[in-house]
mmCIF file of C-alpha atoms and ligand atoms in Angstrom:
data_model
loop_
_atom_site.group_PDB
_atom_site.id
_atom_site.type_symbol
_atom_site.label_atom_id
_atom_site.label_comp_id
_atom_site.label_asym_id
_atom_site.label_seq_id
_atom_site.Cartn_x
_atom_site.Cartn_y
_atom_site.Cartn_z
ATOM 1 C CA UNK A 1 120.131 155.026 97.442
ATOM 2 C CA UNK A 2 120.210 156.312 100.963
ATOM 3 C CA UNK A 3 116.586 157.578 100.679
ATOM 4 C CA UNK A 4 115.486 154.220 99.271
ATOM 5 C CA UNK A 5 116.989 152.394 102.248
ATOM 6 C CA UNK A 6 115.313 154.877 104.601
ATOM 7 C CA UNK A 7 111.907 154.229 102.984
ATOM 8 C CA UNK A 8 112.407 150.443 103.331
ATOM 9 C CA UNK A 9 113.515 150.869 106.947
ATOM 10 C CA UNK A 10 110.431 152.942 107.685
ATOM 11 C CA UNK A 11 107.774 151.059 105.701
ATOM 12 C CA UNK A 12 109.209 147.561 105.248
ATOM 13 C CA UNK A 13 108.441 145.886 101.914
ATOM 14 C CA UNK A 14 106.001 148.689 101.096
ATOM 15 C CA UNK A 15 108.915 151.132 101.121
ATOM 16 C CA UNK A 16 110.114 149.327 98.001
ATOM 17 C CA UNK A 17 107.040 147.917 96.262
ATOM 18 C CA UNK A 18 104.812 150.947 96.832
ATOM 19 C CA UNK A 19 105.218 154.703 97.191
ATOM 20 C CA UNK A 20 108.196 156.698 96.015
ATOM 21 C CA UNK A 21 110.535 153.791 95.223
ATOM 22 C CA UNK A 22 107.859 152.025 93.172
ATOM 23 C CA UNK A 23 107.146 155.259 91.307
ATOM 24 C CA UNK A 24 110.833 155.680 90.493
ATOM 25 C CA UNK A 25 110.975 152.095 89.202
ATOM 26 C CA UNK A 26 107.923 152.633 86.985
ATOM 27 C CA UNK A 27 109.375 155.908 85.642
ATOM 28 C CA UNK A 28 112.563 154.046 84.775
ATOM 29 C CA UNK A 29 110.453 151.365 83.078
ATOM 30 C CA UNK A 30 108.653 153.918 80.946
ATOM 31 C CA UNK A 31 111.890 155.590 79.949
ATOM 32 C CA UNK A 32 113.457 152.282 78.888
ATOM 33 C CA UNK A 33 110.397 150.602 77.320
ATOM 34 C CA UNK A 34 110.088 148.314 80.351
ATOM 35 C CA UNK A 35 106.871 146.556 81.262
ATOM 36 C CA UNK A 36 106.597 146.668 85.058
ATOM 37 C CA UNK A 37 103.656 148.736 86.384
ATOM 38 C CA UNK A 38 102.778 150.092 89.831
ATOM 39 C CA UNK A 39 100.169 147.335 90.124
ATOM 40 C CA UNK A 40 102.775 144.645 89.345
ATOM 41 C CA UNK A 41 104.952 145.959 92.136
ATOM 42 C CA UNK A 42 102.085 146.376 94.597
ATOM 43 C CA UNK A 43 100.847 142.812 93.948
ATOM 44 C CA UNK A 44 104.208 141.138 94.378
ATOM 45 C CA UNK A 45 104.431 138.944 97.469
ATOM 46 C CA UNK A 46 107.372 137.055 98.867
ATOM 47 C CA UNK A 47 106.265 133.471 99.555
ATOM 48 C CA UNK A 48 107.658 131.452 102.408
ATOM 49 C CA UNK A 49 108.306 127.868 101.336
ATOM 50 C CA UNK A 50 109.721 124.778 102.974
ATOM 51 C CA UNK A 51 113.357 124.061 102.276
ATOM 52 C CA UNK A 52 114.493 120.798 100.691
ATOM 53 C CA UNK A 53 116.453 118.407 102.853
ATOM 54 C CA UNK A 54 118.838 115.588 102.110
ATOM 55 C CA UNK A 55 121.773 113.743 103.598
ATOM 56 C CA UNK A 56 125.366 113.450 102.464
ATOM 57 C CA UNK A 57 126.798 110.731 104.685
ATOM 58 C CA UNK A 58 126.233 112.061 108.229
ATOM 59 C CA UNK A 59 125.517 115.635 107.130
ATOM 60 C CA UNK A 60 122.031 117.012 106.782
ATOM 61 C CA UNK A 61 121.769 119.329 103.803
ATOM 62 C CA UNK A 62 119.025 121.957 104.017
ATOM 63 C CA UNK A 63 118.642 124.140 100.965
ATOM 64 C CA UNK A 64 116.265 126.091 98.747
ATOM 65 C CA UNK A 65 113.447 124.331 96.924
ATOM 66 C CA UNK A 66 111.469 125.485 93.864
ATOM 67 C CA UNK A 67 111.258 127.968 92.289
ATOM 68 C CA UNK A 68 115.001 127.561 92.645
ATOM 69 C CA UNK A 69 116.521 124.413 91.249
ATOM 70 C CA UNK A 70 119.505 124.938 93.541
ATOM 71 C CA UNK A 71 118.629 122.774 96.517
ATOM 72 C CA UNK A 72 117.223 119.952 94.421
ATOM 73 C CA UNK A 73 120.215 119.860 92.068
ATOM 74 C CA UNK A 74 122.670 120.064 94.941
ATOM 75 C CA UNK A 75 121.031 117.217 96.846
ATOM 76 C CA UNK A 76 120.676 115.142 93.677
ATOM 77 C CA UNK A 77 124.376 115.538 92.877
ATOM 78 C CA UNK A 78 125.340 114.633 96.441
ATOM 79 C CA UNK A 79 122.969 111.660 96.371
ATOM 80 C CA UNK A 80 124.707 110.343 93.270
ATOM 81 C CA UNK A 81 128.232 111.106 94.457
ATOM 82 C CA UNK A 82 127.881 109.660 97.939
ATOM 83 C CA UNK A 83 127.958 106.221 96.345
ATOM 84 C CA UNK A 84 131.528 106.694 95.099
ATOM 85 C CA UNK A 85 134.668 106.666 97.222
ATOM 86 C CA UNK A 86 135.575 110.131 95.987
ATOM 87 C CA UNK A 87 138.515 110.604 98.320
ATOM 88 C CA UNK A 88 140.240 107.514 96.970
ATOM 89 C CA UNK A 89 140.238 108.998 93.448
ATOM 90 C CA UNK A 90 142.095 112.097 94.669
ATOM 91 C CA UNK A 91 140.976 115.709 94.580
ATOM 92 C CA UNK A 92 140.568 116.932 91.005
ATOM 93 C CA UNK A 93 141.910 113.672 89.609
ATOM 94 C CA UNK A 94 140.483 112.737 86.222
ATOM 95 C CA UNK A 95 138.376 109.983 87.785
ATOM 96 C CA UNK A 96 136.914 112.353 90.376
ATOM 97 C CA UNK A 97 136.171 115.004 87.763
ATOM 98 C CA UNK A 98 134.668 112.390 85.435
ATOM 99 C CA UNK A 99 132.129 111.302 88.063
ATOM 100 C CA UNK A 100 131.460 114.899 89.061
ATOM 101 C CA UNK A 101 130.770 115.881 85.448
ATOM 102 C CA UNK A 102 128.621 112.828 84.740
ATOM 103 C CA UNK A 103 126.585 113.439 87.898
ATOM 104 C CA UNK A 104 126.078 117.096 86.954
ATOM 105 C CA UNK A 105 125.124 116.192 83.376
ATOM 106 C CA UNK A 106 122.300 114.034 84.711
ATOM 107 C CA UNK A 107 121.205 116.527 87.328
ATOM 108 C CA UNK A 108 121.008 119.408 84.844
ATOM 109 C CA UNK A 109 119.190 117.258 82.274
ATOM 110 C CA UNK A 110 116.554 116.485 84.910
ATOM 111 C CA UNK A 111 116.464 120.177 85.832
ATOM 112 C CA UNK A 112 115.714 121.112 82.229
ATOM 113 C CA UNK A 113 112.957 118.546 81.855
ATOM 114 C CA UNK A 114 111.157 118.580 85.192
ATOM 115 C CA UNK A 115 111.849 121.698 87.274
ATOM 116 C CA UNK A 116 109.887 124.941 87.352
ATOM 117 C CA UNK A 117 107.748 126.990 89.748
ATOM 118 C CA UNK A 118 105.889 124.413 91.845
ATOM 119 C CA UNK A 119 102.847 126.739 91.914
ATOM 120 C CA UNK A 120 102.480 126.152 88.183
ATOM 121 C CA UNK A 121 103.908 122.718 87.474
ATOM 122 C CA UNK A 122 103.918 119.498 89.406
ATOM 123 C CA UNK A 123 107.443 119.121 90.760
ATOM 124 C CA UNK A 124 107.735 115.764 92.553
ATOM 125 C CA UNK A 125 110.305 117.077 95.028
ATOM 126 C CA UNK A 126 110.399 114.065 97.346
ATOM 127 C CA UNK A 127 111.099 111.734 94.460
ATOM 128 C CA UNK A 128 113.648 114.048 92.863
ATOM 129 C CA UNK A 129 115.767 114.194 96.020
ATOM 130 C CA UNK A 130 115.397 110.514 96.884
ATOM 131 C CA UNK A 131 118.178 107.927 96.791
ATOM 132 C CA UNK A 132 116.033 105.838 94.507
ATOM 133 C CA UNK A 133 116.013 108.599 91.927
ATOM 134 C CA UNK A 134 119.769 109.071 92.307
ATOM 135 C CA UNK A 135 120.151 105.383 91.547
ATOM 136 C CA UNK A 136 118.100 105.833 88.390
ATOM 137 C CA UNK A 137 120.288 108.747 87.272
ATOM 138 C CA UNK A 138 123.405 106.728 88.122
ATOM 139 C CA UNK A 139 122.426 104.099 85.566
ATOM 140 C CA UNK A 140 123.730 106.593 82.997
ATOM 141 C CA UNK A 141 127.108 106.887 84.706
ATOM 142 C CA UNK A 142 130.002 104.627 83.727
ATOM 143 C CA UNK A 143 133.447 104.311 85.250
ATOM 144 C CA UNK A 144 135.442 104.831 82.102
ATOM 145 C CA UNK A 145 133.358 106.661 79.532
ATOM 146 C CA UNK A 146 131.322 109.824 79.267
ATOM 147 C CA UNK A 147 127.766 109.475 77.968
ATOM 148 C CA UNK A 148 127.138 112.126 75.264
ATOM 149 C CA UNK A 149 124.585 114.629 76.594
ATOM 150 C CA UNK A 150 122.226 114.050 73.683
ATOM 151 C CA UNK A 151 122.266 110.286 74.230
ATOM 152 C CA UNK A 152 121.497 110.543 77.933
ATOM 153 C CA UNK A 153 118.352 108.753 78.977
ATOM 154 C CA UNK A 154 116.946 111.464 81.256
ATOM 155 C CA UNK A 155 115.614 109.936 84.487
ATOM 156 C CA UNK A 156 111.862 110.449 84.808
ATOM 157 C CA UNK A 157 110.668 111.195 88.368
ATOM 158 C CA UNK A 158 107.065 110.397 87.488
ATOM 159 C CA UNK A 159 107.875 106.768 86.848
ATOM 160 C CA UNK A 160 108.167 106.468 90.633
ATOM 161 C CA UNK A 161 104.666 107.725 91.266
ATOM 162 C CA UNK A 162 102.460 104.951 92.558
ATOM 163 C CA UNK A 163 101.216 102.838 89.690
ATOM 164 C CA UNK A 164 100.411 99.757 91.664
ATOM 165 C CA UNK A 165 98.589 98.296 94.622
ATOM 166 C CA UNK A 166 98.489 100.517 97.693
ATOM 167 C CA UNK A 167 98.018 99.673 101.329
ATOM 168 C CA UNK A 168 97.344 102.201 104.091
ATOM 169 C CA UNK A 169 96.251 102.100 107.718
ATOM 170 C CA UNK A 170 94.604 104.748 109.869
ATOM 171 C CA UNK A 171 93.997 104.601 113.609
ATOM 172 C CA UNK A 172 92.333 107.316 115.679
ATOM 173 C CA UNK A 173 92.926 108.180 119.333
ATOM 174 C CA UNK A 174 90.189 105.803 120.448
ATOM 175 C CA UNK A 175 91.794 102.865 118.693
ATOM 176 C CA UNK A 176 89.284 102.848 115.838
ATOM 177 C CA UNK A 177 91.270 101.409 112.974
ATOM 178 C CA UNK A 178 91.031 100.898 109.245
ATOM 179 C CA UNK A 179 93.401 98.884 107.096
ATOM 180 C CA UNK A 180 92.831 99.372 103.367
ATOM 181 C CA UNK A 181 94.388 97.694 100.356
ATOM 182 C CA UNK A 182 93.308 98.606 96.861
ATOM 183 C CA UNK A 183 94.703 97.253 93.670
ATOM 184 C CA UNK A 184 94.807 97.883 89.940
ATOM 185 C CA UNK A 185 96.934 94.718 89.776
ATOM 186 C CA UNK A 186 100.137 95.249 87.795
ATOM 187 C CA UNK A 187 101.833 98.590 87.071
ATOM 188 C CA UNK A 188 99.327 100.959 85.423
ATOM 189 C CA UNK A 189 96.739 98.172 85.356
ATOM 190 C CA UNK A 190 95.561 97.488 81.837
ATOM 191 C CA UNK A 191 97.607 100.524 80.709
ATOM 192 C CA UNK A 192 94.418 102.051 79.304
ATOM 193 C CA UNK A 193 92.919 105.240 80.741
ATOM 194 C CA UNK A 194 89.311 106.392 80.525
ATOM 195 C CA UNK A 195 89.445 109.481 78.305
ATOM 196 C CA UNK A 196 88.418 112.597 80.195
ATOM 197 C CA UNK A 197 87.892 110.738 83.488
ATOM 198 C CA UNK A 198 91.452 110.774 84.791
ATOM 199 C CA UNK A 199 91.807 107.160 85.869
ATOM 200 C CA UNK A 200 93.259 103.917 84.633
ATOM 201 C CA UNK A 201 91.435 100.661 84.082
ATOM 202 C CA UNK A 202 92.788 97.762 86.115
ATOM 203 C CA UNK A 203 93.903 94.377 84.819
ATOM 204 C CA UNK A 204 92.422 92.476 87.743
ATOM 205 C CA UNK A 205 91.205 89.727 85.365
ATOM 206 C CA UNK A 206 94.767 88.424 85.637
ATOM 207 C CA UNK A 207 94.013 87.348 89.213
ATOM 208 C CA UNK A 208 91.632 84.716 87.783
ATOM 209 C CA UNK A 209 92.921 81.400 86.451
ATOM 210 C CA UNK A 210 92.212 81.606 82.741
ATOM 211 C CA UNK A 211 92.462 77.795 82.711
ATOM 212 C CA UNK A 212 92.581 75.492 85.716
ATOM 213 C CA UNK A 213 96.204 75.217 86.838
ATOM 214 C CA UNK A 214 97.387 78.241 84.847
ATOM 215 C CA UNK A 215 99.813 80.656 86.469
ATOM 216 C CA UNK A 216 99.199 84.404 86.284
ATOM 217 C CA UNK A 217 101.712 87.230 85.949
ATOM 218 C CA UNK A 218 102.896 86.592 89.511
ATOM 219 C CA UNK A 219 103.499 82.942 88.534
ATOM 220 C CA UNK A 220 100.881 81.922 91.070
ATOM 221 C CA UNK A 221 98.749 78.934 90.159
ATOM 222 C CA UNK A 222 95.068 78.394 90.925
ATOM 223 C CA UNK A 223 92.578 75.764 89.895
ATOM 224 C CA UNK A 224 88.867 75.489 89.154
ATOM 225 C CA UNK A 225 87.605 77.472 92.169
ATOM 226 C CA UNK A 226 89.208 80.523 90.584
ATOM 227 C CA UNK A 227 88.071 80.047 86.970
ATOM 228 C CA UNK A 228 86.378 82.984 85.282
ATOM 229 C CA UNK A 229 82.573 82.941 85.618
ATOM 230 C CA UNK A 230 79.947 85.639 85.114
ATOM 231 C CA UNK A 231 79.587 87.834 88.169
ATOM 232 C CA UNK A 232 82.434 86.087 90.013
ATOM 233 C CA UNK A 233 85.297 88.013 91.621
ATOM 234 C CA UNK A 234 88.903 87.026 91.196
ATOM 235 C CA UNK A 235 91.097 85.520 93.912
ATOM 236 C CA UNK A 236 93.189 88.274 95.438
ATOM 237 C CA UNK A 237 96.060 88.150 97.921
ATOM 238 C CA UNK A 238 95.150 91.457 99.532
ATOM 239 C CA UNK A 239 95.529 91.169 103.315
ATOM 240 C CA UNK A 240 94.453 94.358 105.073
ATOM 241 C CA UNK A 241 94.598 93.229 108.679
ATOM 242 C CA UNK A 242 93.680 94.601 112.093
ATOM 243 C CA UNK A 243 94.983 92.789 115.163
ATOM 244 C CA UNK A 244 93.501 93.226 118.615
ATOM 245 C CA UNK A 245 94.848 92.107 121.973
ATOM 246 C CA UNK A 246 92.481 91.694 124.898
ATOM 247 C CA UNK A 247 89.834 93.383 122.780
ATOM 248 C CA UNK A 248 91.953 96.517 122.184
ATOM 249 C CA UNK A 249 93.681 97.781 119.073
ATOM 250 C CA UNK A 250 97.171 96.291 118.681
ATOM 251 C CA UNK A 251 98.196 96.576 115.035
ATOM 252 C CA UNK A 252 96.969 97.510 111.558
ATOM 253 C CA UNK A 253 99.040 96.082 108.747
ATOM 254 C CA UNK A 254 99.032 95.179 105.083
ATOM 255 C CA UNK A 255 101.096 95.293 101.936
ATOM 256 C CA UNK A 256 101.328 95.522 98.179
ATOM 257 C CA UNK A 257 103.199 92.949 96.146
ATOM 258 C CA UNK A 258 100.892 90.408 94.513
ATOM 259 C CA UNK A 259 101.097 87.001 96.219
ATOM 260 C CA UNK A 260 103.954 88.357 98.367
ATOM 261 C CA UNK A 261 101.379 90.508 100.148
ATOM 262 C CA UNK A 262 100.443 87.539 102.313
ATOM 263 C CA UNK A 263 103.972 86.423 103.144
ATOM 264 C CA UNK A 264 105.167 89.966 103.822
ATOM 265 C CA UNK A 265 102.246 90.765 106.086
ATOM 266 C CA UNK A 266 102.710 87.439 107.900
ATOM 267 C CA UNK A 267 106.440 87.935 108.516
ATOM 268 C CA UNK A 268 105.861 91.463 109.789
ATOM 269 C CA UNK A 269 103.320 90.167 112.292
ATOM 270 C CA UNK A 270 105.665 87.341 113.390
ATOM 271 C CA UNK A 271 108.590 89.745 113.731
ATOM 272 C CA UNK A 272 106.580 91.938 116.098
ATOM 273 C CA UNK A 273 104.707 89.322 118.099
ATOM 274 C CA UNK A 274 107.236 86.493 118.283
ATOM 275 C CA UNK A 275 110.579 88.226 117.816
ATOM 276 C CA UNK A 276 109.812 91.439 119.738
ATOM 277 C CA UNK A 277 111.096 93.687 116.992
ATOM 278 C CA UNK A 278 110.161 97.322 116.854
ATOM 279 C CA UNK A 279 107.643 97.990 114.111
ATOM 280 C CA UNK A 280 110.224 99.597 111.839
ATOM 281 C CA UNK A 281 112.663 96.719 112.330
ATOM 282 C CA UNK A 282 109.889 94.243 111.665
ATOM 283 C CA UNK A 283 109.010 95.888 108.364
ATOM 284 C CA UNK A 284 112.564 96.512 107.209
ATOM 285 C CA UNK A 285 113.736 93.014 108.106
ATOM 286 C CA UNK A 286 114.602 90.721 105.175
ATOM 287 C CA UNK A 287 111.763 88.553 103.957
ATOM 288 C CA UNK A 288 111.319 85.256 102.216
ATOM 289 C CA UNK A 289 108.452 84.087 100.064
ATOM 290 C CA UNK A 290 107.043 80.693 99.098
ATOM 291 C CA UNK A 291 103.812 80.320 97.143
ATOM 292 C CA UNK A 292 103.730 76.505 96.661
ATOM 293 C CA UNK A 293 104.490 76.750 92.953
ATOM 294 C CA UNK A 294 107.108 77.499 91.745
ATOM 295 C CA UNK A 295 108.582 75.279 94.478
ATOM 296 C CA UNK A 296 111.202 77.770 95.583
ATOM 297 C CA UNK A 297 112.050 79.945 98.521
ATOM 298 C CA UNK A 298 112.476 83.440 97.176
ATOM 299 C CA UNK A 299 114.861 85.415 99.360
ATOM 300 C CA UNK A 300 115.618 89.081 99.220
ATOM 301 C CA UNK A 301 119.007 89.642 97.634
ATOM 302 C CA UNK A 302 122.061 90.067 99.845
ATOM 303 C CA UNK A 303 120.075 89.934 103.071
ATOM 304 C CA UNK A 304 120.476 86.318 104.138
ATOM 305 C CA UNK A 305 123.727 84.723 105.205
ATOM 306 C CA UNK A 306 125.195 82.113 102.865
ATOM 307 C CA UNK A 307 125.278 79.732 105.801
ATOM 308 C CA UNK A 308 121.504 79.938 106.285
ATOM 309 C CA UNK A 309 120.912 79.520 102.567
ATOM 310 C CA UNK A 310 123.249 76.502 102.376
ATOM 311 C CA UNK A 311 121.462 74.869 105.299
ATOM 312 C CA UNK A 312 118.105 75.396 103.580
ATOM 313 C CA UNK A 313 119.489 73.861 100.390
ATOM 314 C CA UNK A 314 120.758 70.910 102.432
ATOM 315 C CA UNK A 315 117.176 70.337 103.590
ATOM 316 C CA UNK A 316 116.057 70.182 99.963
ATOM 317 C CA UNK A 317 114.917 73.744 99.296
ATOM 318 C CA UNK A 318 115.556 75.532 96.060
ATOM 319 C CA UNK A 319 116.545 79.123 96.683
ATOM 320 C CA UNK A 320 116.055 82.010 94.326
ATOM 321 C CA UNK A 321 117.276 85.463 95.164
ATOM 322 C CA UNK A 322 115.153 88.424 94.132
ATOM 323 C CA UNK A 323 115.062 92.171 94.530
ATOM 324 C CA UNK A 324 112.963 93.774 97.240
ATOM 325 C CA UNK A 325 109.817 91.908 98.216
ATOM 326 C CA UNK A 326 106.667 94.015 98.298
ATOM 327 C CA UNK A 327 105.921 97.001 100.525
ATOM 328 C CA UNK A 328 104.425 96.739 103.991
ATOM 329 C CA UNK A 329 102.951 99.568 106.047
ATOM 330 C CA UNK A 330 101.662 99.246 109.587
ATOM 331 C CA UNK A 331 100.616 101.012 112.758
ATOM 332 C CA UNK A 332 101.345 99.487 116.157
ATOM 333 C CA UNK A 333 100.129 100.330 119.646
ATOM 334 C CA UNK A 334 103.194 100.692 121.838
ATOM 335 C CA UNK A 335 102.203 99.213 125.180
ATOM 336 C CA UNK A 336 105.074 100.917 127.001
ATOM 337 C CA UNK A 337 104.368 104.487 125.927
ATOM 338 C CA UNK A 338 100.723 104.165 124.953
ATOM 339 C CA UNK A 339 101.646 105.765 121.617
ATOM 340 C CA UNK A 340 100.606 104.734 118.147
ATOM 341 C CA UNK A 341 103.706 104.044 116.054
ATOM 342 C CA UNK A 342 103.428 104.194 112.269
ATOM 343 C CA UNK A 343 106.106 102.721 110.047
ATOM 344 C CA UNK A 344 106.626 102.779 106.287
ATOM 345 C CA UNK A 345 108.783 100.300 104.397
ATOM 346 C CA UNK A 346 112.316 101.389 103.505
ATOM 347 C CA UNK A 347 111.911 99.459 100.252
ATOM 348 C CA UNK A 348 109.495 101.956 98.727
ATOM 349 C CA UNK A 349 108.195 105.406 99.426
ATOM 350 C CA UNK A 350 105.541 105.018 102.105
ATOM 351 C CA UNK A 351 105.140 107.535 104.918
ATOM 352 C CA UNK A 352 103.946 107.599 108.486
ATOM 353 C CA UNK A 353 102.270 110.681 109.891
ATOM 354 C CA UNK A 354 100.232 111.604 112.940
ATOM 355 C CA UNK A 355 98.276 114.545 114.241
HETATM 356 O O1 LIG B 1 94.854 91.381 94.534
HETATM 357 C C1 LIG B 1 95.938 90.889 94.312
HETATM 358 O O2 LIG B 1 96.395 89.917 94.886
HETATM 359 C C2 LIG B 1 96.822 91.556 93.261
HETATM 360 N N1 LIG B 1 95.971 92.249 92.326
HETATM 361 C C3 LIG B 1 97.783 92.490 93.948
HETATM 362 C C4 LIG B 1 98.764 93.081 92.984
HETATM 363 C C5 LIG B 1 99.831 93.846 93.653
HETATM 364 O O3 LIG B 1 99.952 93.929 94.840
HETATM 365 C C6 LIG B 1 100.804 94.491 92.730
HETATM 366 N N2 LIG B 1 101.645 95.374 93.435
HETATM 367 N N3 LIG B 1 102.747 95.583 93.253
#
């Protein structure tokens, strides 16, 4: 042992994977019908990989990513458990242990189905350690009953991969900007893929009115100008937008979300220009939507005060609460710092990055 340590001290990794130590390992292999050869040892490389990161309340958790499942499972379990008032149940109380066990059951089921060496299989790490995914796993967790392991509906991280309209913006250091929206219409488009080509076919025909006055899947109505005709293109709500001030780049913005693309993009612009919000505030801020018909103000759930909603009703509005409205992304020129600020939408999984 002492000589082995000396060889490692002298030659680093080679003191183990090559030379005398390697030869001793291979001899031991031969003696015991093992398979490892000198070449296997010589070719082995340690790979440096990024850790996985998550948050448990105010604590940043930094741990090991694939090929270990450790960090992912740990963060997933914490992501699920941070939504329960664990302390109030009492340490090792039956209620605490029930939630702990149910969380672990889900985490290990996901581990079995989706984790492996990321050099060989696609491991969607960001999704797996997201709060959104924890929410999905938590749908299997009930206050008062255990879900049998075999009946568990194992959360699928790939269902969060983009299957819908996408908007992105790019601005370079000279203020040259692009704002791009592309759409396959609803989730997975027509749900038919082109064999061997690796892409889906869209269902953009739904953006036409199949009959004057008909509503499409987004319940939006259009009349004869948007009837289907040979060679004609359907009426979209895509709003990739570049805003300039005094001839210089100010903002690139756009969204996904069917007809809500327009209202979400509009409110983001108003929040920045009129209400002086930072870009991130402007995007995260609660939104409403009205598309003429149905004659309703759609408001994002739990975001608007009852007082405001009552006052709108008193003016004759019908209010309907909905889940999150669309996804906006934008880049803004910050006049104070001269920096370009990118902001994704907390509602989905956009990202901002710069070089
Ligand atoms: O072009 C349009 O208006 C629609 N095809 C957009 C659909 C859309 O944003 C769906 N995304 N969630």
